[in-house]
PDB file of C-alpha atoms in Angstrom:
ATOM      1  CA  UNK Y   1      -4.678   3.721  -2.289  1.00 61.00           C
ATOM      2  CA  UNK Y   2      -6.143   6.374  -4.569  1.00 89.00           C
ATOM      3  CA  UNK Y   3      -3.565   6.728  -7.377  1.00 93.00           C
ATOM      4  CA  UNK Y   4      -5.491   9.681  -8.886  1.00 95.00           C
ATOM      5  CA  UNK Y   5      -5.312  11.576  -5.521  1.00 96.00           C
ATOM      6  CA  UNK Y   6      -1.826  10.788  -5.090  1.00 94.00           C
ATOM      7  CA  UNK Y   7      -0.794  12.057  -8.519  1.00 96.00           C
ATOM      8  CA  UNK Y   8      -2.784  15.248  -7.818  1.00 96.00           C
ATOM      9  CA  UNK Y   9      -1.056  15.746  -4.499  1.00 95.00           C
ATOM     10  CA  UNK Y  10       2.339  15.279  -6.267  1.00 95.00           C
ATOM     11  CA  UNK Y  11       1.188  18.007  -8.666  1.00 97.00           C
ATOM     12  CA  UNK Y  12       0.627  20.437  -5.999  1.00 95.00           C
ATOM     13  CA  UNK Y  13       4.436  21.188  -6.064  1.00 94.00           C
ATOM     14  CA  UNK Y  14       4.341  22.109  -9.637  1.00 95.00           C
ATOM     15  CA  UNK Y  15       3.504  21.065 -13.201  1.00 96.00           C
ATOM     16  CA  UNK Y  16       5.105  17.686 -14.278  1.00 95.00           C
ATOM     17  CA  UNK Y  17       5.142  15.186 -17.180  1.00 93.00           C
ATOM     18  CA  UNK Y  18       3.610  11.798 -16.788  1.00 92.00           C
ATOM     19  CA  UNK Y  19       7.094  10.302 -16.723  1.00 91.00           C
ATOM     20  CA  UNK Y  20       8.128  12.742 -13.704  1.00 94.00           C
ATOM     21  CA  UNK Y  21       4.934  11.748 -11.932  1.00 95.00           C
ATOM     22  CA  UNK Y  22       5.619   7.959 -12.234  1.00 95.00           C
ATOM     23  CA  UNK Y  23       9.101   8.388 -10.954  1.00 94.00           C
ATOM     24  CA  UNK Y  24       7.888  10.699  -7.948  1.00 93.00           C
ATOM     25  CA  UNK Y  25       5.100   8.097  -7.106  1.00 93.00           C
ATOM     26  CA  UNK Y  26       7.412   5.020  -7.358  1.00 91.00           C
ATOM     27  CA  UNK Y  27      10.103   6.913  -5.148  1.00 87.00           C
ATOM     28  CA  UNK Y  28       7.540   7.789  -2.425  1.00 86.00           C
ATOM     29  CA  UNK Y  29       4.921   5.171  -2.568  1.00 85.00           C
ATOM     30  CA  UNK Y  30       5.697   2.577  -5.127  1.00 81.00           C
ATOM     31  CA  UNK Y  31       8.721   0.710  -3.744  1.00 76.00           C
ATOM     32  CA  UNK Y  32       6.782  -2.603  -3.552  1.00 78.00           C
ATOM     33  CA  UNK Y  33       4.162  -1.874  -6.367  1.00 84.00           C
ATOM     34  CA  UNK Y  34       5.558   0.674  -8.984  1.00 89.00           C
ATOM     35  CA  UNK Y  35       2.869   2.164 -11.347  1.00 93.00           C
ATOM     36  CA  UNK Y  36       2.815   1.282 -14.903  1.00 93.00           C
ATOM     37  CA  UNK Y  37       3.061   4.063 -17.322  1.00 91.00           C
ATOM     38  CA  UNK Y  38      -0.201   3.149 -18.770  1.00 93.00           C
ATOM     39  CA  UNK Y  39      -1.815   3.502 -15.359  1.00 94.00           C
ATOM     40  CA  UNK Y  40      -0.222   7.079 -15.079  1.00 95.00           C
ATOM     41  CA  UNK Y  41      -1.459   8.100 -18.516  1.00 93.00           C
ATOM     42  CA  UNK Y  42      -4.952   6.601 -18.149  1.00 96.00           C
ATOM     43  CA  UNK Y  43      -5.282   8.310 -14.590  1.00 96.00           C
ATOM     44  CA  UNK Y  44      -4.087  11.606 -16.049  1.00 96.00           C
ATOM     45  CA  UNK Y  45      -6.751  11.457 -18.932  1.00 96.00           C
ATOM     46  CA  UNK Y  46      -9.417  10.808 -16.308  1.00 97.00           C
ATOM     47  CA  UNK Y  47      -8.290  13.682 -14.113  1.00 97.00           C
ATOM     48  CA  UNK Y  48      -7.994  15.946 -17.222  1.00 97.00           C
ATOM     49  CA  UNK Y  49     -11.573  15.009 -18.347  1.00 97.00           C
ATOM     50  CA  UNK Y  50     -12.827  15.690 -14.804  1.00 97.00           C
ATOM     51  CA  UNK Y  51     -11.212  19.104 -14.734  1.00 97.00           C
ATOM     52  CA  UNK Y  52      -8.854  18.202 -11.968  1.00 97.00           C
ATOM     53  CA  UNK Y  53      -5.743  18.726 -14.071  1.00 97.00           C
ATOM     54  CA  UNK Y  54      -4.942  20.738 -17.284  1.00 96.00           C
ATOM     55  CA  UNK Y  55      -2.258  20.526 -19.780  1.00 94.00           C
ATOM     56  CA  UNK Y  56       0.296  23.198 -18.911  1.00 91.00           C
ATOM     57  CA  UNK Y  57       2.364  22.601 -22.047  1.00 88.00           C
ATOM     58  CA  UNK Y  58       3.322  20.221 -24.819  1.00 88.00           C
ATOM     59  CA  UNK Y  59       6.897  19.443 -25.823  1.00 83.00           C
ATOM     60  CA  UNK Y  60       7.906  17.599 -28.966  1.00 79.00           C
ATOM     61  CA  UNK Y  61      10.512  14.847 -28.460  1.00 70.00           C
ATOM     62  CA  UNK Y  62      11.984  11.867 -30.039  1.00 71.00           C
ATOM     63  CA  UNK Y  63       8.786   9.907 -29.365  1.00 70.00           C
ATOM     64  CA  UNK Y  64       5.233  11.003 -28.774  1.00 74.00           C
ATOM     65  CA  UNK Y  65       4.687  14.574 -27.595  1.00 77.00           C
ATOM     66  CA  UNK Y  66       5.174  15.041 -23.962  1.00 86.00           C
ATOM     67  CA  UNK Y  67       2.387  16.802 -22.039  1.00 90.00           C
ATOM     68  CA  UNK Y  68       3.024  18.673 -18.762  1.00 94.00           C
ATOM     69  CA  UNK Y  69       0.140  18.502 -16.356  1.00 96.00           C
ATOM     70  CA  UNK Y  70      -0.883  20.997 -13.793  1.00 97.00           C
ATOM     71  CA  UNK Y  71      -3.383  20.766 -10.919  1.00 97.00           C
ATOM     72  CA  UNK Y  72      -6.425  22.967 -11.179  1.00 97.00           C
ATOM     73  CA  UNK Y  73      -8.050  24.760  -8.214  1.00 97.00           C
ATOM     74  CA  UNK Y  74     -10.674  22.049  -8.429  1.00 97.00           C
ATOM     75  CA  UNK Y  75      -7.947  19.247  -8.070  1.00 97.00           C
ATOM     76  CA  UNK Y  76      -6.464  21.217  -5.116  1.00 96.00           C
ATOM     77  CA  UNK Y  77      -9.931  21.077  -3.482  1.00 97.00           C
ATOM     78  CA  UNK Y  78     -10.344  17.418  -4.450  1.00 96.00           C
ATOM     79  CA  UNK Y  79      -7.077  16.661  -2.762  1.00 95.00           C
ATOM     80  CA  UNK Y  80      -7.868  18.717   0.379  1.00 95.00           C
ATOM     81  CA  UNK Y  81     -11.279  16.847   0.790  1.00 95.00           C
ATOM     82  CA  UNK Y  82      -9.521  13.535   0.273  1.00 95.00           C
ATOM     83  CA  UNK Y  83      -6.787  14.036   2.765  1.00 93.00           C
ATOM     84  CA  UNK Y  84      -9.353  15.316   5.376  1.00 91.00           C
ATOM     85  CA  UNK Y  85     -11.816  12.216   4.802  1.00 91.00           C
ATOM     86  CA  UNK Y  86     -10.779   9.487   7.363  1.00 86.00           C
ATOM     87  CA  UNK Y  87     -10.011   5.955   6.050  1.00 83.00           C
ATOM     88  CA  UNK Y  88     -12.402   3.177   7.160  1.00 84.00           C
ATOM     89  CA  UNK Y  89     -10.384   1.011   9.373  1.00 80.00           C
ATOM     90  CA  UNK Y  90     -10.146  -2.454   8.189  1.00 76.00           C
ATOM     91  CA  UNK Y  91     -11.067  -5.011  10.747  1.00 75.00           C
ATOM     92  CA  UNK Y  92      -9.505  -7.958   8.906  1.00 73.00           C
ATOM     93  CA  UNK Y  93     -12.271 -10.285   9.835  1.00 69.00           C
ATOM     94  CA  UNK Y  94     -11.993 -12.681   6.949  1.00 71.00           C
ATOM     95  CA  UNK Y  95      -8.149 -13.057   6.614  1.00 82.00           C
ATOM     96  CA  UNK Y  96      -6.728 -16.081   4.665  1.00 87.00           C
ATOM     97  CA  UNK Y  97      -4.530 -16.760   7.715  1.00 88.00           C
ATOM     98  CA  UNK Y  98      -7.508 -17.058  10.034  1.00 88.00           C
ATOM     99  CA  UNK Y  99      -9.270 -19.401   7.221  1.00 88.00           C
ATOM    100  CA  UNK Y 100      -6.319 -21.639   7.266  1.00 90.00           C
ATOM    101  CA  UNK Y 101      -6.253 -22.038  10.965  1.00 88.00           C
ATOM    102  CA  UNK Y 102     -10.020 -22.797  11.102  1.00 84.00           C
ATOM    103  CA  UNK Y 103      -9.818 -25.237   8.208  1.00 89.00           C
ATOM    104  CA  UNK Y 104      -6.602 -27.040   9.718  1.00 88.00           C
ATOM    105  CA  UNK Y 105      -8.728 -27.441  12.932  1.00 85.00           C
ATOM    106  CA  UNK Y 106     -11.934 -28.549  11.122  1.00 84.00           C
ATOM    107  CA  UNK Y 107      -9.815 -31.072   8.918  1.00 85.00           C
ATOM    108  CA  UNK Y 108      -7.719 -32.694  11.837  1.00 85.00           C
ATOM    109  CA  UNK Y 109      -4.555 -31.160  10.555  1.00 87.00           C
ATOM    110  CA  UNK Y 110      -1.772 -29.664  12.914  1.00 89.00           C
ATOM    111  CA  UNK Y 111      -2.717 -26.111  13.377  1.00 90.00           C
ATOM    112  CA  UNK Y 112       0.268 -25.624  15.445  1.00 92.00           C
ATOM    113  CA  UNK Y 113       2.671 -26.380  12.484  1.00 93.00           C
ATOM    114  CA  UNK Y 114       0.811 -23.956  10.171  1.00 93.00           C
ATOM    115  CA  UNK Y 115       1.149 -21.299  13.015  1.00 94.00           C
ATOM    116  CA  UNK Y 116       4.813 -22.016  13.470  1.00 94.00           C
ATOM    117  CA  UNK Y 117       5.455 -21.644   9.843  1.00 94.00           C
ATOM    118  CA  UNK Y 118       3.451 -18.660   9.490  1.00 94.00           C
ATOM    119  CA  UNK Y 119       5.220 -17.016  12.659  1.00 95.00           C
ATOM    120  CA  UNK Y 120       8.608 -17.764  10.804  1.00 96.00           C
ATOM    121  CA  UNK Y 121       7.456 -16.086   7.791  1.00 95.00           C
ATOM    122  CA  UNK Y 122       6.224 -12.883   9.646  1.00 95.00           C
ATOM    123  CA  UNK Y 123       9.553 -12.619  11.598  1.00 96.00           C
ATOM    124  CA  UNK Y 124      11.641 -12.984   8.317  1.00 96.00           C
ATOM    125  CA  UNK Y 125       9.434 -10.051   6.736  1.00 96.00           C
ATOM    126  CA  UNK Y 126       9.834  -7.958  10.002  1.00 96.00           C
ATOM    127  CA  UNK Y 127      13.715  -8.475   9.664  1.00 97.00           C
ATOM    128  CA  UNK Y 128      13.645  -7.420   6.014  1.00 95.00           C
ATOM    129  CA  UNK Y 129      11.482  -4.358   6.770  1.00 95.00           C
ATOM    130  CA  UNK Y 130      13.513  -3.277   9.792  1.00 97.00           C
ATOM    131  CA  UNK Y 131      16.611  -3.495   7.536  1.00 96.00           C
ATOM    132  CA  UNK Y 132      14.931  -1.439   5.030  1.00 93.00           C
ATOM    133  CA  UNK Y 133      13.620   1.064   7.477  1.00 95.00           C
ATOM    134  CA  UNK Y 134      17.234   1.582   8.776  1.00 95.00           C
ATOM    135  CA  UNK Y 135      18.329   2.655   5.265  1.00 94.00           C
ATOM    136  CA  UNK Y 136      15.341   4.571   4.024  1.00 89.00           C
ATOM    137  CA  UNK Y 137      14.344   8.038   3.955  1.00 88.00           C
ATOM    138  CA  UNK Y 138      11.424   9.230   6.281  1.00 90.00           C
ATOM    139  CA  UNK Y 139       8.681   8.277   3.775  1.00 86.00           C
ATOM    140  CA  UNK Y 140      10.319   4.754   3.672  1.00 87.00           C
ATOM    141  CA  UNK Y 141      10.584   4.662   7.468  1.00 93.00           C
ATOM    142  CA  UNK Y 142       6.921   5.617   7.868  1.00 93.00           C
ATOM    143  CA  UNK Y 143       5.796   2.785   5.450  1.00 91.00           C
ATOM    144  CA  UNK Y 144       7.973   0.239   7.144  1.00 94.00           C
ATOM    145  CA  UNK Y 145       6.500   1.180  10.541  1.00 96.00           C
ATOM    146  CA  UNK Y 146       3.037   0.889   9.241  1.00 94.00           C
ATOM    147  CA  UNK Y 147       3.716  -2.613   8.018  1.00 93.00           C
ATOM    148  CA  UNK Y 148       5.638  -3.634  11.151  1.00 96.00           C
ATOM    149  CA  UNK Y 149       2.814  -2.556  13.435  1.00 95.00           C
ATOM    150  CA  UNK Y 150       0.569  -4.728  11.325  1.00 93.00           C
ATOM    151  CA  UNK Y 151       2.849  -7.617  11.358  1.00 94.00           C
ATOM    152  CA  UNK Y 152       3.347  -7.304  15.279  1.00 96.00           C
ATOM    153  CA  UNK Y 153      -0.444  -7.345  15.642  1.00 94.00           C
ATOM    154  CA  UNK Y 154      -0.581 -10.581  13.406  1.00 93.00           C
ATOM    155  CA  UNK Y 155       2.179 -12.221  15.695  1.00 95.00           C
ATOM    156  CA  UNK Y 156       0.191 -11.471  18.832  1.00 96.00           C
ATOM    157  CA  UNK Y 157      -2.887 -13.268  17.257  1.00 93.00           C
ATOM    158  CA  UNK Y 158      -0.618 -16.072  16.136  1.00 94.00           C
ATOM    159  CA  UNK Y 159       0.738 -16.438  19.831  1.00 94.00           C
ATOM    160  CA  UNK Y 160      -2.818 -16.224  21.287  1.00 94.00           C
ATOM    161  CA  UNK Y 161      -3.978 -18.755  18.759  1.00 93.00           C
ATOM    162  CA  UNK Y 162      -1.380 -21.230  19.564  1.00 93.00           C
ATOM    163  CA  UNK Y 163      -2.081 -21.025  23.223  1.00 92.00           C
ATOM    164  CA  UNK Y 164      -5.771 -21.715  22.617  1.00 90.00           C
ATOM    165  CA  UNK Y 165      -5.177 -24.611  20.124  1.00 87.00           C
ATOM    166  CA  UNK Y 166      -6.172 -27.162  22.713  1.00 75.00           C
ATOM    167  CA  UNK Y 167      -9.234 -25.526  23.556  1.00 75.00           C
ATOM    168  CA  UNK Y 168     -10.109 -24.908  19.826  1.00 69.00           C
ATOM    169  CA  UNK Y 169      -9.599 -28.428  18.873  1.00 60.00           C
ATOM    170  CA  UNK Y 170     -11.946 -29.745  21.655  1.00 63.00           C
ATOM    171  CA  UNK Y 171     -14.432 -27.341  20.543  1.00 59.00           C
ATOM    172  CA  UNK Y 172     -14.530 -28.561  17.019  1.00 56.00           C
ATOM    173  CA  UNK Y 173     -12.567 -25.922  15.429  1.00 49.00           C
ATOM    174  CA  UNK Y 174     -13.701 -22.171  15.631  1.00 50.00           C
TER     175      UNK Y 174
END
């Protein structure tokens, strides 16, 4: 995820302080990985240096001065370009799960046990995500659906691989 583009997108609704940006980011995108304040301010400094945001005001407070950032026209154009650019699909050709299955086969370990344990973990996470999806807002529902579809694809692979274990073992692994 491009944190800079995400913060720019959040600024399109109006100027905000770094603290407000962090809170908005965490609320919509950071449930599992909230931003650190240092990450927000380092990103905002870079965006400011690149002319994508400007300081819209400075307020004195109990601590350091609070800068309010606003997106510039260049920032709006940058976000629009980023949003219109398709993401490269990730083929997952070298996943850790794949590596573990192949190594289990190559070393004579029981790949079936590995697959069963992984299947149970996938199902546990799918139950947790389904519960989170039921309680979440639209943004939370969308991210949970995204994760659930990926987990379902993994489960299909786990089932197919389990069905092929005999043939894979005879072939000397993968």
